[in-house]
Amino acid sequence: MSVLIFLDQSEGHIKKSSFEAAAYGAKIAEQTGTTAEAVVLGTVKDDLTALGIYGVKKVHTVKNDALNTIDAQVFTKVITEVATATGATVIVFSNNLSGKAIAPRLSVRLKAGLVSGAVALPETANGFIVKKNVFSGKAFANVSINTPVKIISLNPNSYSVVTGSGVAETADFSATVDT
């Protein structure tokens, strides 16, 4: 049981919105009493052990040059393998172009509930309720996810990143990459 965070990268560098998703996912892991793990696809130049300051305990890397550019179908297949292998019960994306393309496909593959556009941490006292923007940000909705696997895509700039100290473990993940 873990929280898996998808870290989006471009030209070998982790995107800013992914740091926000990492901190958000780590806080969910803390709430639910599990660990925060991340997955990075493609060749990354950044020091991934530094993600520990956001609360990530382990980073799974799938190093393959074919994954340097986004292909939603291929990314979905690879993330499904990682999520299944790690026993992820919550998967967090940034609600950017990549997250909007991958999260719905992953939801179908894993038969998981999906809330896109989350703006706050989920309420876990009575179930799993996620607050999200509706009506172009003019109102909010509280959506309950009742499936065993839950997927959340976080709106950029909606969660303030708090860093601490720590070092993330990195592990190569061998996945089937069909391009």
XYZ file of C-alpha atoms in Angstrom:
179
model
C 0.000 0.000 0.000
C 1.507 3.324 -1.047
C 0.865 6.674 -2.683
C 2.418 6.854 -6.149
C 3.227 10.263 -7.626
C 3.846 10.767 -11.338
C 6.722 13.215 -11.837
C 6.524 14.880 -15.217
C 9.793 15.820 -16.896
C 10.779 17.842 -19.910
C 14.213 17.815 -21.529
C 15.628 15.881 -18.579
C 14.344 18.188 -15.836
C 11.443 17.650 -13.435
C 8.653 20.197 -13.979
C 7.702 22.636 -11.202
C 4.147 21.302 -11.011
C 5.560 17.860 -10.220
C 7.259 19.164 -7.075
C 3.866 20.404 -5.924
C 2.323 17.006 -6.708
C 5.168 15.302 -4.803
C 4.548 17.358 -1.654
C 0.773 16.813 -1.991
C 1.192 13.060 -2.446
C 3.573 12.837 0.513
C 1.007 14.590 2.716
C -1.694 12.114 1.593
C 0.700 9.258 2.447
C 1.192 10.777 5.891
C -2.609 11.091 6.359
C -3.236 7.490 5.347
C -0.245 5.971 7.153
C 1.566 4.777 4.008
C 4.695 5.754 2.102
C 5.085 8.213 -0.759
C 6.775 6.833 -3.857
C 7.267 8.494 -7.224
C 7.742 7.400 -10.803
C 9.776 9.194 -13.477
C 9.717 8.112 -17.103
C 12.556 8.839 -19.515
C 16.077 10.133 -19.061
C 16.338 12.650 -16.218
C 19.406 14.789 -15.494
C 18.199 16.079 -12.094
C 19.289 14.535 -8.788
C 16.240 12.443 -7.896
C 17.434 11.730 -4.350
C 16.722 15.426 -3.608
C 12.990 14.648 -3.894
C 13.230 13.435 -0.308
C 12.802 17.033 0.865
C 9.228 16.868 -0.464
C 8.505 13.689 1.505
C 9.090 11.145 -1.263
C 10.728 7.998 0.114
C 11.472 6.143 -3.130
C 11.693 7.159 -6.800
C 11.140 4.495 -9.469
C 12.887 5.398 -12.715
C 12.040 3.874 -16.066
C 15.024 4.890 -18.168
C 14.200 4.609 -21.826
C 14.802 7.265 -24.477
C 11.409 6.430 -26.032
C 9.833 7.892 -22.880
C 11.438 11.335 -23.255
C 8.401 12.574 -25.169
C 4.876 11.948 -23.967
C 2.811 9.206 -25.528
C -0.267 8.831 -23.324
C -0.908 5.194 -24.249
C 2.673 4.089 -23.599
C 2.941 6.141 -20.393
C -0.348 4.667 -19.146
C 0.874 1.122 -19.714
C 4.180 1.757 -17.925
C 2.561 3.569 -14.979
C 0.059 0.711 -14.662
C 2.981 -1.707 -14.276
C 4.636 0.485 -11.633
C 1.376 1.073 -9.721
C 0.592 -2.645 -9.669
C 4.118 -3.610 -8.589
C 4.203 -1.042 -5.770
C 0.667 -1.743 -4.569
C -0.328 1.895 -4.987
C -3.772 2.738 -3.604
C -3.565 6.465 -4.404
C -1.955 7.869 -7.548
C -1.270 11.599 -7.855
C -0.750 13.610 -11.044
C -0.392 17.295 -11.724
C -3.452 18.511 -13.639
C -1.360 19.616 -16.617
C -1.270 18.356 -20.204
C 0.366 15.054 -19.230
C -1.920 14.437 -16.253
C -5.030 15.217 -18.297
C -3.942 12.728 -20.963
C -2.729 9.893 -18.715
C -4.946 9.938 -15.589
C -8.263 9.054 -17.323
C -6.635 6.205 -19.254
C -5.026 4.907 -16.067
C -8.371 5.161 -14.290
C -9.916 2.817 -16.852
C -7.013 0.337 -16.740
C -6.985 0.137 -12.940
C -10.763 0.495 -12.486
C -9.956 3.440 -10.232
C -11.972 6.479 -9.203
C -10.627 9.749 -10.610
C -10.936 13.339 -9.432
C -9.293 15.910 -11.667
C -8.671 19.480 -10.620
C -8.199 18.869 -6.883
C -7.449 21.999 -4.859
C -7.038 20.647 -1.319
C -5.942 17.561 0.562
C -8.570 14.826 0.734
C -10.710 14.456 3.819
C -10.022 10.944 5.092
C -11.947 10.893 8.381
C -15.177 9.601 6.795
C -14.133 7.987 3.528
C -12.002 9.686 0.897
C -13.451 13.049 -0.142
C -11.581 15.366 -2.509
C -12.329 19.082 -2.961
C -12.131 20.317 -6.569
C -12.913 23.386 -8.661
C -16.116 23.471 -10.707
C -17.734 26.114 -12.941
C -14.397 27.589 -14.065
C -13.215 27.982 -10.488
C -16.286 29.877 -9.301
C -17.420 27.063 -7.003
C -16.149 23.923 -5.310
C -17.395 20.338 -5.200
C -16.557 17.632 -2.699
C -16.224 14.321 -4.526
C -16.095 10.975 -2.739
C -13.920 8.223 -4.209
C -15.122 4.775 -3.155
C -12.880 2.523 -5.273
C -9.899 0.625 -3.821
C -7.504 2.586 -6.078
C -7.888 6.358 -6.236
C -6.424 8.796 -8.770
C -6.143 12.526 -8.118
C -4.838 15.225 -10.435
C -3.866 18.365 -8.562
C -4.493 21.812 -10.047
C -1.192 23.686 -10.417
C -0.551 26.402 -7.802
C -3.319 25.142 -5.513
C -1.174 23.461 -2.862
C 1.644 25.251 -1.084
C 4.829 23.230 -1.089
C 6.462 22.684 2.272
C 9.924 21.167 2.195
C 11.702 19.347 4.947
C 14.772 17.198 5.011
C 15.383 13.772 3.665
C 16.845 11.780 0.838
C 14.810 9.646 -1.522
C 15.971 6.206 -2.535
C 16.130 5.657 -6.297
C 15.403 2.352 -7.979
C 15.429 1.390 -11.627
C 12.153 -0.165 -12.710
C 12.147 -2.557 -15.634
C 8.977 -2.011 -17.618
C 7.819 -3.078 -21.045
C 7.934 -0.065 -23.338
C 5.958 -0.582 -26.544
C 6.283 2.374 -28.872
